[in-house]
PDB file of C-alpha atoms and ligand atoms in Angstrom:
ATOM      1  CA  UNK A 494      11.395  38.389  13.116  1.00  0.00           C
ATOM      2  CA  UNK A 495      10.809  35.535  14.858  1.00  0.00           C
ATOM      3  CA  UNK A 496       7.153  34.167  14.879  1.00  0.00           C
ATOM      4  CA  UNK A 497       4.512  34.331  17.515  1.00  0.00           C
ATOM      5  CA  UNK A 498       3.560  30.745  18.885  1.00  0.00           C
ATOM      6  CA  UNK A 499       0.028  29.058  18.692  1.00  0.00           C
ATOM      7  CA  UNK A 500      -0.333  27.487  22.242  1.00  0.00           C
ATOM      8  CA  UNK A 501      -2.499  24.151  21.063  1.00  0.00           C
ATOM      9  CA  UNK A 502      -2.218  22.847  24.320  1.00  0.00           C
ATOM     10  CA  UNK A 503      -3.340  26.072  26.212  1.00  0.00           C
ATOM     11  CA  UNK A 504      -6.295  26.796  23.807  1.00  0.00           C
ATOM     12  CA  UNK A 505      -7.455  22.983  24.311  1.00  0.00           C
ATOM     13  CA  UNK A 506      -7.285  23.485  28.029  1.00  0.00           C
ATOM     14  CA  UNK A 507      -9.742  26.735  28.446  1.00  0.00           C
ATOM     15  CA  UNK A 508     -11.918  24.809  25.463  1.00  0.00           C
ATOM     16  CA  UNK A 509     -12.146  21.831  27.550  1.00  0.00           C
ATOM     17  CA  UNK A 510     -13.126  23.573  30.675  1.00  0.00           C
ATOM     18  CA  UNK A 511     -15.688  25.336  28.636  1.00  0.00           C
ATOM     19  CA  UNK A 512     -17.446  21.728  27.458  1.00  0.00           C
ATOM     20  CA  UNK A 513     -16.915  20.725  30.946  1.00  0.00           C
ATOM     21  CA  UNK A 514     -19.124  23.813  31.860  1.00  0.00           C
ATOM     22  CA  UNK A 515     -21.379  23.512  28.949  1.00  0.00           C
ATOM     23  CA  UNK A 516     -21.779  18.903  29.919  1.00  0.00           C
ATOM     24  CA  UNK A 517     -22.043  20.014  33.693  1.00  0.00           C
ATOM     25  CA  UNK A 518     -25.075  22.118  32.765  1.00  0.00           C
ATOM     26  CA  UNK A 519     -26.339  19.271  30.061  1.00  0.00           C
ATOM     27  CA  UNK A 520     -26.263  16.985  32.963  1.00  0.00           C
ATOM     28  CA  UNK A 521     -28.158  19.196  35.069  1.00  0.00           C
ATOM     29  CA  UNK A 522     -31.131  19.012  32.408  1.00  0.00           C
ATOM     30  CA  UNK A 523     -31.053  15.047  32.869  1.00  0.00           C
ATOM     31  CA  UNK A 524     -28.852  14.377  29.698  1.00  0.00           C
ATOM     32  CA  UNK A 525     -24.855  13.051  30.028  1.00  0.00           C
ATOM     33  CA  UNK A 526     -22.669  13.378  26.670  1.00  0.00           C
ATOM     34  CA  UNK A 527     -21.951  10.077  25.411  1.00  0.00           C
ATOM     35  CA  UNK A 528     -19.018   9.053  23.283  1.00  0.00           C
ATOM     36  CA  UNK A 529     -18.683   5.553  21.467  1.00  0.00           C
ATOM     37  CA  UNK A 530     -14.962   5.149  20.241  1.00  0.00           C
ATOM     38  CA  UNK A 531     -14.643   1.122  18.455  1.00  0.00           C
ATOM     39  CA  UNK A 532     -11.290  -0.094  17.478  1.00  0.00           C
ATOM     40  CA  UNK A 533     -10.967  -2.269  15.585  1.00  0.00           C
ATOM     41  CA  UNK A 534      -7.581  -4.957  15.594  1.00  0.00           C
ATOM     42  CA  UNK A 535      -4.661  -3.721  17.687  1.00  0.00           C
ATOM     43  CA  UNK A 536      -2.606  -1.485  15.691  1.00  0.00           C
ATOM     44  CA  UNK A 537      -0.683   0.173  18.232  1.00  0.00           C
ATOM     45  CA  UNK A 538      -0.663   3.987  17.347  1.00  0.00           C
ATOM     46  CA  UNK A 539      -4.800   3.711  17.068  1.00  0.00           C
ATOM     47  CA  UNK A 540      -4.679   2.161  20.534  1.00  0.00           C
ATOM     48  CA  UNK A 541      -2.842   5.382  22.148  1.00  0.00           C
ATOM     49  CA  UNK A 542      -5.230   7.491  19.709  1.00  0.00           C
ATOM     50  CA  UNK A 543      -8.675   5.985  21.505  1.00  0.00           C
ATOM     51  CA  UNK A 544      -7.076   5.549  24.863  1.00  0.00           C
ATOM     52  CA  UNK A 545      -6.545   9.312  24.900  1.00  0.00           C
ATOM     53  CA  UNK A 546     -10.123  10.254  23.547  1.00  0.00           C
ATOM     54  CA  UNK A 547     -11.620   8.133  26.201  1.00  0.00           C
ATOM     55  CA  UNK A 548      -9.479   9.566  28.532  1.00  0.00           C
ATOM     56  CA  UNK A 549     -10.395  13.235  27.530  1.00  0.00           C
ATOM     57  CA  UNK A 550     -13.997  12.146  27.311  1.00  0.00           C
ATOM     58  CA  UNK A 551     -13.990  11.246  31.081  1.00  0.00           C
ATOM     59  CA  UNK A 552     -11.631  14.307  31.877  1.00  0.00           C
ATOM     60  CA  UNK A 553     -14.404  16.390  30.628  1.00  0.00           C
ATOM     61  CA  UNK A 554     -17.149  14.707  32.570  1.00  0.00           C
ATOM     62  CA  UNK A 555     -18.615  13.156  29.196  1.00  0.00           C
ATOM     63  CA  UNK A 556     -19.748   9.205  29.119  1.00  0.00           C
ATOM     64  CA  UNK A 557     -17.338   7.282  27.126  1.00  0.00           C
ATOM     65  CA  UNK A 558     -17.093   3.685  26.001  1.00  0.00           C
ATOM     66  CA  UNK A 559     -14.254   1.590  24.443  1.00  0.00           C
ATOM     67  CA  UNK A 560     -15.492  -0.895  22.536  1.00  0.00           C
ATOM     68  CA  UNK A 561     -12.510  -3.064  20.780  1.00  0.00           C
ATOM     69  CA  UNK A 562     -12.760  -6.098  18.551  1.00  0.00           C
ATOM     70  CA  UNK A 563     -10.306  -8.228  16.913  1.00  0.00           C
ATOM     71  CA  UNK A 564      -8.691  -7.417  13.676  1.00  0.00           C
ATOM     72  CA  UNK A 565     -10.363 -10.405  12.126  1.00  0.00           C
ATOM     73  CA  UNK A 566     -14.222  -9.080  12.700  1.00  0.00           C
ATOM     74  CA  UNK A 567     -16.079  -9.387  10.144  1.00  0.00           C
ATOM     75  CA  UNK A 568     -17.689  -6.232   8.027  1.00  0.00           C
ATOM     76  CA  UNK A 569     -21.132  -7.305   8.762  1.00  0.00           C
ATOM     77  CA  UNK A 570     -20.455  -7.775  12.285  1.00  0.00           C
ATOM     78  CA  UNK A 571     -18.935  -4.084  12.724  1.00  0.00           C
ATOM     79  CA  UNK A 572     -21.807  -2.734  10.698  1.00  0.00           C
ATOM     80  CA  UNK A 573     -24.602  -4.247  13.508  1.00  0.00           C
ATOM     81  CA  UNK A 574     -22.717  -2.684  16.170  1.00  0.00           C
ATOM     82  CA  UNK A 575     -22.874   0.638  14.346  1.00  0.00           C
ATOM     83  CA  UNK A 576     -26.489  -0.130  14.089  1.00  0.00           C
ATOM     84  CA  UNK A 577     -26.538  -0.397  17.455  1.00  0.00           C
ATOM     85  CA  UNK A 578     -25.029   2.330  18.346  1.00  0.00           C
ATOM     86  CA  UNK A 579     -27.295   4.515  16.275  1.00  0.00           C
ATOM     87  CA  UNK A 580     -30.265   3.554  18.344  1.00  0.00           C
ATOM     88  CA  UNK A 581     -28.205   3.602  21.517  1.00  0.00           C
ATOM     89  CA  UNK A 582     -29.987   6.783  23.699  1.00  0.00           C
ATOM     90  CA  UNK A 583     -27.021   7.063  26.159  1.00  0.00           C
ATOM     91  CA  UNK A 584     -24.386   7.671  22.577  1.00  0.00           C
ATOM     92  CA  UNK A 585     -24.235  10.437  21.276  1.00  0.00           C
ATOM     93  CA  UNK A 586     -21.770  10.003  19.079  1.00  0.00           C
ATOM     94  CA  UNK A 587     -19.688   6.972  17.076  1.00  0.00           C
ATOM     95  CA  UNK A 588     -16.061   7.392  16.631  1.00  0.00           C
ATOM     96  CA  UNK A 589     -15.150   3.912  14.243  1.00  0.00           C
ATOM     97  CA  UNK A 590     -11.396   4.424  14.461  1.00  0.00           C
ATOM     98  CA  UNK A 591      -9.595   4.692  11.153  1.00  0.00           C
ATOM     99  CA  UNK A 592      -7.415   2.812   9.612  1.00  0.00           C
ATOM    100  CA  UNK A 593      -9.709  -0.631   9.660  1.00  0.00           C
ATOM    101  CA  UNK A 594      -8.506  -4.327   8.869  1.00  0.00           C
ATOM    102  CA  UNK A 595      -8.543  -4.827   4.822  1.00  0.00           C
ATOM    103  CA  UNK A 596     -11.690  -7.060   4.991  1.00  0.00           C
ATOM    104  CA  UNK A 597     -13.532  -3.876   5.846  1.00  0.00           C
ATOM    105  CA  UNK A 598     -14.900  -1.271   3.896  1.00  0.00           C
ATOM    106  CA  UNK A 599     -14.386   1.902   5.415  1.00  0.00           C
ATOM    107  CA  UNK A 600     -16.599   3.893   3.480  1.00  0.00           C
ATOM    108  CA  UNK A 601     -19.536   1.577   4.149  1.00  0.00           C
ATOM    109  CA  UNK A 602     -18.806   1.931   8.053  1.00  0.00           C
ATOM    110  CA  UNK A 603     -18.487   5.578   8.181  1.00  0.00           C
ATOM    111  CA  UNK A 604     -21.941   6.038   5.782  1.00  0.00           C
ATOM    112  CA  UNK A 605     -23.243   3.149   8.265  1.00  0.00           C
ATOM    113  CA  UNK A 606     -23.055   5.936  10.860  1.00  0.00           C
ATOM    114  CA  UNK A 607     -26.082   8.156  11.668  1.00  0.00           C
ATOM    115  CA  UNK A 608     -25.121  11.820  10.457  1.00  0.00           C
ATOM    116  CA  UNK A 609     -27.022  12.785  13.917  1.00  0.00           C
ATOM    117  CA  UNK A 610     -24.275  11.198  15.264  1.00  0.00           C
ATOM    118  CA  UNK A 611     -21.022  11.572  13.058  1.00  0.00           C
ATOM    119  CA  UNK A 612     -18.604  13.314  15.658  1.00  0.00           C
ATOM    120  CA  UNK A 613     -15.528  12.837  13.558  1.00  0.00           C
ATOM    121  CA  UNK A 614     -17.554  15.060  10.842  1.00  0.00           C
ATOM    122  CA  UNK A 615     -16.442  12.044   8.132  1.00  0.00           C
ATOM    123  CA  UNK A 616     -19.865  10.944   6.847  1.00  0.00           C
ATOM    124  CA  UNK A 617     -21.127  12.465   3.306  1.00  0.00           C
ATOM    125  CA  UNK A 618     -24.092  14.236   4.617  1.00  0.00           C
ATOM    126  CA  UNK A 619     -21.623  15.781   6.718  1.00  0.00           C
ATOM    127  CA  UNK A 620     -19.005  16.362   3.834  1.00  0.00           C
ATOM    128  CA  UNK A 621     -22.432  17.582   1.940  1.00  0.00           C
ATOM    129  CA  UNK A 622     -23.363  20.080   5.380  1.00  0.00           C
ATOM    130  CA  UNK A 623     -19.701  21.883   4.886  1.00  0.00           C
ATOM    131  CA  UNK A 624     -19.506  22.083   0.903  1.00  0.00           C
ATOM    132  CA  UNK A 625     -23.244  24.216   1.728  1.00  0.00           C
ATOM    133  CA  UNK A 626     -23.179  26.095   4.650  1.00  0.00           C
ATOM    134  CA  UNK A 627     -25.592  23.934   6.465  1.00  0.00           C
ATOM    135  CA  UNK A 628     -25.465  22.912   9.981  1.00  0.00           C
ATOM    136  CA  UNK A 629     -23.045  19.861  10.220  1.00  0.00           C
ATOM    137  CA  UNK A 630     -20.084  18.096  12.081  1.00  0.00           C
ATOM    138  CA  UNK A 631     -16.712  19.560  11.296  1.00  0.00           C
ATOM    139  CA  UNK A 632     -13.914  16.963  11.307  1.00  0.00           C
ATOM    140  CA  UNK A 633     -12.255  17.808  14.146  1.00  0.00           C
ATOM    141  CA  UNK A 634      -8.684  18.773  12.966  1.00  0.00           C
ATOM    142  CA  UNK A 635      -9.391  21.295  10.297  1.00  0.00           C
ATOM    143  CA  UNK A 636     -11.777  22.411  12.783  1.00  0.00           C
ATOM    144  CA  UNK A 637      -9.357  22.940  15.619  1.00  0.00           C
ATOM    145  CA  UNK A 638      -6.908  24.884  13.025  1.00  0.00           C
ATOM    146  CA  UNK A 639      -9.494  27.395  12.581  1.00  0.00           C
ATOM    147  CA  UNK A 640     -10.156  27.842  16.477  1.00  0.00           C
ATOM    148  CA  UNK A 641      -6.641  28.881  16.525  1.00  0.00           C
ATOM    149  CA  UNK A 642      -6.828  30.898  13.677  1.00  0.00           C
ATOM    150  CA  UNK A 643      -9.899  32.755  15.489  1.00  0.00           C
ATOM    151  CA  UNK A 644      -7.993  32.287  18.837  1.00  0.00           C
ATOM    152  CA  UNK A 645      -5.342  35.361  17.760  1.00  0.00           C
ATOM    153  CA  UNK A 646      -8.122  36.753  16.063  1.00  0.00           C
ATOM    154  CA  UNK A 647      -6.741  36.687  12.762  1.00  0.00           C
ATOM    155  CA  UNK A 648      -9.330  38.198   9.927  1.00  0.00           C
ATOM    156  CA  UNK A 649      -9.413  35.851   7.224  1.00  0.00           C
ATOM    157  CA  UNK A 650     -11.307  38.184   4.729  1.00  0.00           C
ATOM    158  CA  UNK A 651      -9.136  39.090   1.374  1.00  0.00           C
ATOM    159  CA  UNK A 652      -6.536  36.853   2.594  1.00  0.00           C
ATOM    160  CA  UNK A 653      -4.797  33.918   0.623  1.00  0.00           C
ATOM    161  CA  UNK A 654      -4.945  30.749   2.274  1.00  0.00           C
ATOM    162  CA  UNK A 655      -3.039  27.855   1.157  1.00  0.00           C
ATOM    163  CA  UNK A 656      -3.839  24.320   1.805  1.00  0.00           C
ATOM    164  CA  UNK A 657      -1.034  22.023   1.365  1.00  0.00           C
ATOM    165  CA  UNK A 658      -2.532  18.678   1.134  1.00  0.00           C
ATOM    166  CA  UNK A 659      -6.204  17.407  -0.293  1.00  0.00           C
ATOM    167  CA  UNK A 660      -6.977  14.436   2.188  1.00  0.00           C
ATOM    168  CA  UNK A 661     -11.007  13.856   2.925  1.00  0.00           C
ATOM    169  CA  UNK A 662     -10.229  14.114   6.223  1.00  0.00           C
ATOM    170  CA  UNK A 663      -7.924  17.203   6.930  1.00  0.00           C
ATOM    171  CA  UNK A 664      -6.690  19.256   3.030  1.00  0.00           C
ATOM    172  CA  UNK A 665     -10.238  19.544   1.712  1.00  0.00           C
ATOM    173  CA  UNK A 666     -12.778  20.309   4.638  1.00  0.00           C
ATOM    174  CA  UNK A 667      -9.978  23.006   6.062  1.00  0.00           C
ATOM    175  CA  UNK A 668     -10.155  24.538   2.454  1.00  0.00           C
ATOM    176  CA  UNK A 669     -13.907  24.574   2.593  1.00  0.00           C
ATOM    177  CA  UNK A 670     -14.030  26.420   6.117  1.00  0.00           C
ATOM    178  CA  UNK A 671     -11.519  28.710   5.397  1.00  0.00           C
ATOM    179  CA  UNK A 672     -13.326  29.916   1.956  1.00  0.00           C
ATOM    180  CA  UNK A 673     -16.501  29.628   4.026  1.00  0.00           C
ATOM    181  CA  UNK A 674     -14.887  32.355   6.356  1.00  0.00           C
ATOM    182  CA  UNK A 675     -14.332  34.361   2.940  1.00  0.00           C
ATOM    183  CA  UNK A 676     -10.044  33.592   2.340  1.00  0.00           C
ATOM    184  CA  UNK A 677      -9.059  33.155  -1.199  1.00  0.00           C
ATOM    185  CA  UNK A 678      -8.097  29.426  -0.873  1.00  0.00           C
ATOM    186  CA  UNK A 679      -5.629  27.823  -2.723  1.00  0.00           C
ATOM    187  CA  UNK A 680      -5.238  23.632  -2.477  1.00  0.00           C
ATOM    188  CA  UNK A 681      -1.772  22.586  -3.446  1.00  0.00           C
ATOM    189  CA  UNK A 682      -0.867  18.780  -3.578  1.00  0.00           C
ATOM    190  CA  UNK A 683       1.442  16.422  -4.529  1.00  0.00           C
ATOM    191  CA  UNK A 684       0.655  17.027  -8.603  1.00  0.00           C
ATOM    192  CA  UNK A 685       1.131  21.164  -8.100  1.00  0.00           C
ATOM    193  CA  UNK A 686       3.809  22.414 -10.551  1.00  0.00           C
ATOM    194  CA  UNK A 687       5.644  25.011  -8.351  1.00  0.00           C
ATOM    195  CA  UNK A 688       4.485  24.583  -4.365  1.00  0.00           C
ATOM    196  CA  UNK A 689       7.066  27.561  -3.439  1.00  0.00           C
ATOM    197  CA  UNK A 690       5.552  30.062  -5.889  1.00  0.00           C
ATOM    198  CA  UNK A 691       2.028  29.243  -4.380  1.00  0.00           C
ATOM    199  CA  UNK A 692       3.036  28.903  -0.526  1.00  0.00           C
ATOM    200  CA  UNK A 693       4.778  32.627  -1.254  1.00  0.00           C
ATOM    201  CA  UNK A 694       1.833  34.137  -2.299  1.00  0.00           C
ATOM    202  CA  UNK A 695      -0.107  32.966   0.968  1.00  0.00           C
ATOM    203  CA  UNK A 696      -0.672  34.951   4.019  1.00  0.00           C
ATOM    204  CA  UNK A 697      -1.620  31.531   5.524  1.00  0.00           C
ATOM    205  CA  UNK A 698      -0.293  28.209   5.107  1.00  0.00           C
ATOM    206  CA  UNK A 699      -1.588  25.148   6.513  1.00  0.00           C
ATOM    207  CA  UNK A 700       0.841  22.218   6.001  1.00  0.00           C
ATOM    208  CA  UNK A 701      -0.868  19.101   5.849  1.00  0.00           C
ATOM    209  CA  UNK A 702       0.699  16.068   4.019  1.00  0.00           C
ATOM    210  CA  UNK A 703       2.321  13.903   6.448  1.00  0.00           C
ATOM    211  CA  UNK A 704       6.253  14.348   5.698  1.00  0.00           C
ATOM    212  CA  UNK A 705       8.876  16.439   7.016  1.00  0.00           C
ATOM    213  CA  UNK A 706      10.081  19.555   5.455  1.00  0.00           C
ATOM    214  CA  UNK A 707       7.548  20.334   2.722  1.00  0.00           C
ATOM    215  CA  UNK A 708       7.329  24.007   3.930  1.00  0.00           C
ATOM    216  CA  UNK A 709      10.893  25.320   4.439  1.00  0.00           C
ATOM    217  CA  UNK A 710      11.440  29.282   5.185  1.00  0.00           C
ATOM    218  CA  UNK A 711      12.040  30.392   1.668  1.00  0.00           C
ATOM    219  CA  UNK A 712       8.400  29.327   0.832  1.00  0.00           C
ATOM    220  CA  UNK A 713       7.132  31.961   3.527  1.00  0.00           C
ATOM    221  CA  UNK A 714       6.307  35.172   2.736  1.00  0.00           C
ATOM    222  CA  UNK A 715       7.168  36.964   6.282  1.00  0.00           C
ATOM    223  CA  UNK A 716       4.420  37.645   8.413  1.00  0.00           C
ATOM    224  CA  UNK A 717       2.697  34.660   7.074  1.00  0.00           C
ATOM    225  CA  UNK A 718       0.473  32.263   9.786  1.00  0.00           C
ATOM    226  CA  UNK A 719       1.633  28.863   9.574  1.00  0.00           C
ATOM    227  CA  UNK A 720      -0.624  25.941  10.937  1.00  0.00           C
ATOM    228  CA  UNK A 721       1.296  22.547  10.956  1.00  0.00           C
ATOM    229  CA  UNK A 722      -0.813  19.654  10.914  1.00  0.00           C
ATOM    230  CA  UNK A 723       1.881  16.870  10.138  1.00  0.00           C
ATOM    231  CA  UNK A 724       3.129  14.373  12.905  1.00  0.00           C
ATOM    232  CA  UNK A 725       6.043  12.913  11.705  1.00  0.00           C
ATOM    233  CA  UNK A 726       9.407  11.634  13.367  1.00  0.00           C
ATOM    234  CA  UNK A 727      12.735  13.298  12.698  1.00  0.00           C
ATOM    235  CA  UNK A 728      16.376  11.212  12.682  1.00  0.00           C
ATOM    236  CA  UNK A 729      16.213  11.356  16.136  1.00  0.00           C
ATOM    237  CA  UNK A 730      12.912   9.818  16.210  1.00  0.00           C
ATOM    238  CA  UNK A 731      11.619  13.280  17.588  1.00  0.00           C
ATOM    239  CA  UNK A 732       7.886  14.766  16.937  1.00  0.00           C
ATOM    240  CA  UNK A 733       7.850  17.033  14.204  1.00  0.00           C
ATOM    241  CA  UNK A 734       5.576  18.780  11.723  1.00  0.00           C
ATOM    242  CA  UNK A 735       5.432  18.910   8.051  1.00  0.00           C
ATOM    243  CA  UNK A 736       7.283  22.296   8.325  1.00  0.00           C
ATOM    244  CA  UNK A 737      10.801  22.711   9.197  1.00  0.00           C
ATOM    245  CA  UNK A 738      10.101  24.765  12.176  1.00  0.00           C
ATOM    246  CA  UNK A 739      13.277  26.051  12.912  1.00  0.00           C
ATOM    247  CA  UNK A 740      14.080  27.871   9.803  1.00  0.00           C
ATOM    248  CA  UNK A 741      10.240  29.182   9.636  1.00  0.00           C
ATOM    249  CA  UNK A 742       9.545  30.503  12.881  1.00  0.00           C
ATOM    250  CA  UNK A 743      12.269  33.203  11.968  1.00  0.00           C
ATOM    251  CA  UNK A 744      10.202  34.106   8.755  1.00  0.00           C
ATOM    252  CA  UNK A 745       6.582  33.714   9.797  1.00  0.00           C
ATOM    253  CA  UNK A 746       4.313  36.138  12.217  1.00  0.00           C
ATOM    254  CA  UNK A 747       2.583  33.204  14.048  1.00  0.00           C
ATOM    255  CA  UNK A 748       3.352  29.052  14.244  1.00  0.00           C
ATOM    256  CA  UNK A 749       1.761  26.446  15.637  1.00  0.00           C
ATOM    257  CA  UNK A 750       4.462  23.855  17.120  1.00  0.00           C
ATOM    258  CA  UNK A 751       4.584  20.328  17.203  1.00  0.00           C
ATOM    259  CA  UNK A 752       3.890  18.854  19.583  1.00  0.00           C
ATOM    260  CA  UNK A 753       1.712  21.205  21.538  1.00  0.00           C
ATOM    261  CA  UNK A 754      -0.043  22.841  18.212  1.00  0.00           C
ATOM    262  CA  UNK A 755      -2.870  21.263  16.377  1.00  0.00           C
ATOM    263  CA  UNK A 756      -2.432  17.820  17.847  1.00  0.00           C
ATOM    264  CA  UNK A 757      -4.186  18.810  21.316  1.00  0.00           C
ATOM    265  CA  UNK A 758      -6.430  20.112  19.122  1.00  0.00           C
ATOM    266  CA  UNK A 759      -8.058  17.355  17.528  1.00  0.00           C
ATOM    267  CA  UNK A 760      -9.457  15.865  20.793  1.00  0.00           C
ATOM    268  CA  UNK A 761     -10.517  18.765  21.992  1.00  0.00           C
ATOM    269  CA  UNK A 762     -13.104  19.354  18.607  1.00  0.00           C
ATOM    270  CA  UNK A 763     -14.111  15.402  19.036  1.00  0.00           C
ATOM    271  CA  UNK A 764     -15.370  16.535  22.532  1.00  0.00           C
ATOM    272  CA  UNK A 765     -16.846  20.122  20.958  1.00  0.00           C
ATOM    273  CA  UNK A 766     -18.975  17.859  18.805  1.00  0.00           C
ATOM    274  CA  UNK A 767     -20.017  15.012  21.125  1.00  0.00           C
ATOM    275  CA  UNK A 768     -21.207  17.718  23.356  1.00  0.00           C
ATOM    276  CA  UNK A 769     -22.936  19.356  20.692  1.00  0.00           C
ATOM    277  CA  UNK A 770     -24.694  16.208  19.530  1.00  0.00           C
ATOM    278  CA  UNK A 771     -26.263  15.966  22.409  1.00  0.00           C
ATOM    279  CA  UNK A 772     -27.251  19.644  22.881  1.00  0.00           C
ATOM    280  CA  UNK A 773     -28.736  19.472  20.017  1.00  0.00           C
ATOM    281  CA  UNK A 774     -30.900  15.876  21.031  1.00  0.00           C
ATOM    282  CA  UNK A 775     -31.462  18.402  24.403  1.00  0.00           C
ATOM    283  CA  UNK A 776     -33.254  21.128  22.431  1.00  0.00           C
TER     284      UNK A 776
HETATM  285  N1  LIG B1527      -7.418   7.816  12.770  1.00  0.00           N
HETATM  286  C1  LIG B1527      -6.522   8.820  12.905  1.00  0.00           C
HETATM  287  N2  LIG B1527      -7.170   9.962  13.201  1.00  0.00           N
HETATM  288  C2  LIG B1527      -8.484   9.683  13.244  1.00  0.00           C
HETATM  289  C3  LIG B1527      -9.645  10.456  13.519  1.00  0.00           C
HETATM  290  O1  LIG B1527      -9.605  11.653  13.757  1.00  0.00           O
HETATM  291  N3  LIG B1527     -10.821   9.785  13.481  1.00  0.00           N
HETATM  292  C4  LIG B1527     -10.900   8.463  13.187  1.00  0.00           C
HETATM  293  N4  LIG B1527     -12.109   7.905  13.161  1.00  0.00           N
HETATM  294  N5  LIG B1527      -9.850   7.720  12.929  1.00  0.00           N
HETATM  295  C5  LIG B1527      -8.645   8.319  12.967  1.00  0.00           C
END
């Protein structure tokens, strides 16, 4: 058997044109989506990561601004412009690029943010809004795994979901959403005795620890969906996933490749929830 394929890059396009839609008729009402990405110091994979959310932002029709500072800013001085940003009526939402310099506390930037505002879904109250079923910000890339998951209409009711990897940002929100939409969820990470006898069990796997080959075929049961979340380089200095897509596709029912799986993906949620930030200032 080999495995169905998880278009990420043909699900982002027909979600994009539907927030064009949905900002086209925003704008209509008097109100344009507005996006605040700041980067801070010039780390050179973050750089290609904001240039292509502005990019998407504007690609969308949204309002999007770039706001960059040098590495050496000060914590204080990237907290005001948060500050700023919260009161700003044309933003919408605040996207403080992550990793930051040392001197800066992270934590106290993203809590710095107003939840009203928190696009990339990182901020506790947001955390808080998942773990409870109230209205919230997703982060965007456990979010876009489960719009592919609903995209082949897959039933995630009495199924076993493993979650390889228990990051704030990707292992433990996608666990939360996929109990929320009643799987039995299983987190596995780097301190789990026997990752194979777990991943065998699962009827869906989402690989999401950062290195190559942790999911190899004889960890899937067949039929399984895989969802690869890793971007990491092979010997050739190729894109690749976590799993070792090759030897899975023949052994799973659906894959998501890489590139062109969840990596569109992520953009396309940052725009869902920008849009929906200001739908929700709308009404
Ligand atoms: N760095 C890498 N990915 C992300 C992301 O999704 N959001 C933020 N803020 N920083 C990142």
């Amino acid at each position: 058997m080999t495995a169905q394929l998880i278009d990420g890059t043909a699900l982002s396009q027909q979600l994009r044109a539907e927030v064009a839609q949905r900002t086209l008729a925003l704008k209509a009402r008097g109100i344009t989506p507005g996006l605040a990405v700041v980067l801070v110091g010039d780390d050179p994979a973050s750089q290609v990561y904001v240039r292509n959310k502005v990019k998407a932002c504007h690609e969308a029709g949204l309002h999007s601004v770039l706001e960059k500072y040098d590495a050496n800013m000060s914590e204080a001085a990237l907290l005001a412009r948060v500050e700023a940003l919260n009161k700003d009526p044309a933003i919408h939402g605040i996207l403080v690029q992550l990793p930051l310099p040392a001197q800066i506390d992270a934590h106290k930037v993203i809590e710095a943010i107003a939840p009203a505002k928190d696009v990339d879904g990182f901020h506790v109250a947001s955390a808080g809004a998942l773990v409870t079923g109230l209205p919230g910000f997703w982060p965007c890339t456990p979010y876009g795994c489960m719009k592919m998951l609903a995209s082949i209409g897959y039933e995630l009711k009495g199924k076993h979901a493993v979650v390889i990897g228990r990051s704030n940002t990707v292992g433990k929100p996608m666990a939360l959403m996929l109990l929320q939409k009643n799987a039995t969820v299983t987190i596995c990470h780097s301190g789990t005795a026997n990752l194979k006898a777990m991943t065998l069990q699962a009827d869906v796997v989402v690989a999401a620890v950062g290195k190559r080959n942790v999911l190899t075929a004889d960890m899937v049961k067949p039929g399984a969906v895989v969802i690869d979340v890793g971007m990491n380089r092979d010997d050739h200095g190729k894109l690749c996933g976590d799993a070792d897509f090759a030897g899975v596709r023949e052994v799973a029912g659906w894959i998501t490749p890489v590139p062109g799986g969840v990596g569109p993906m992520t953009i396309t949620m940052l725009l869902v929830n920008t849009l929906e930030a200001a739908e929700r200032i709308a009404n």
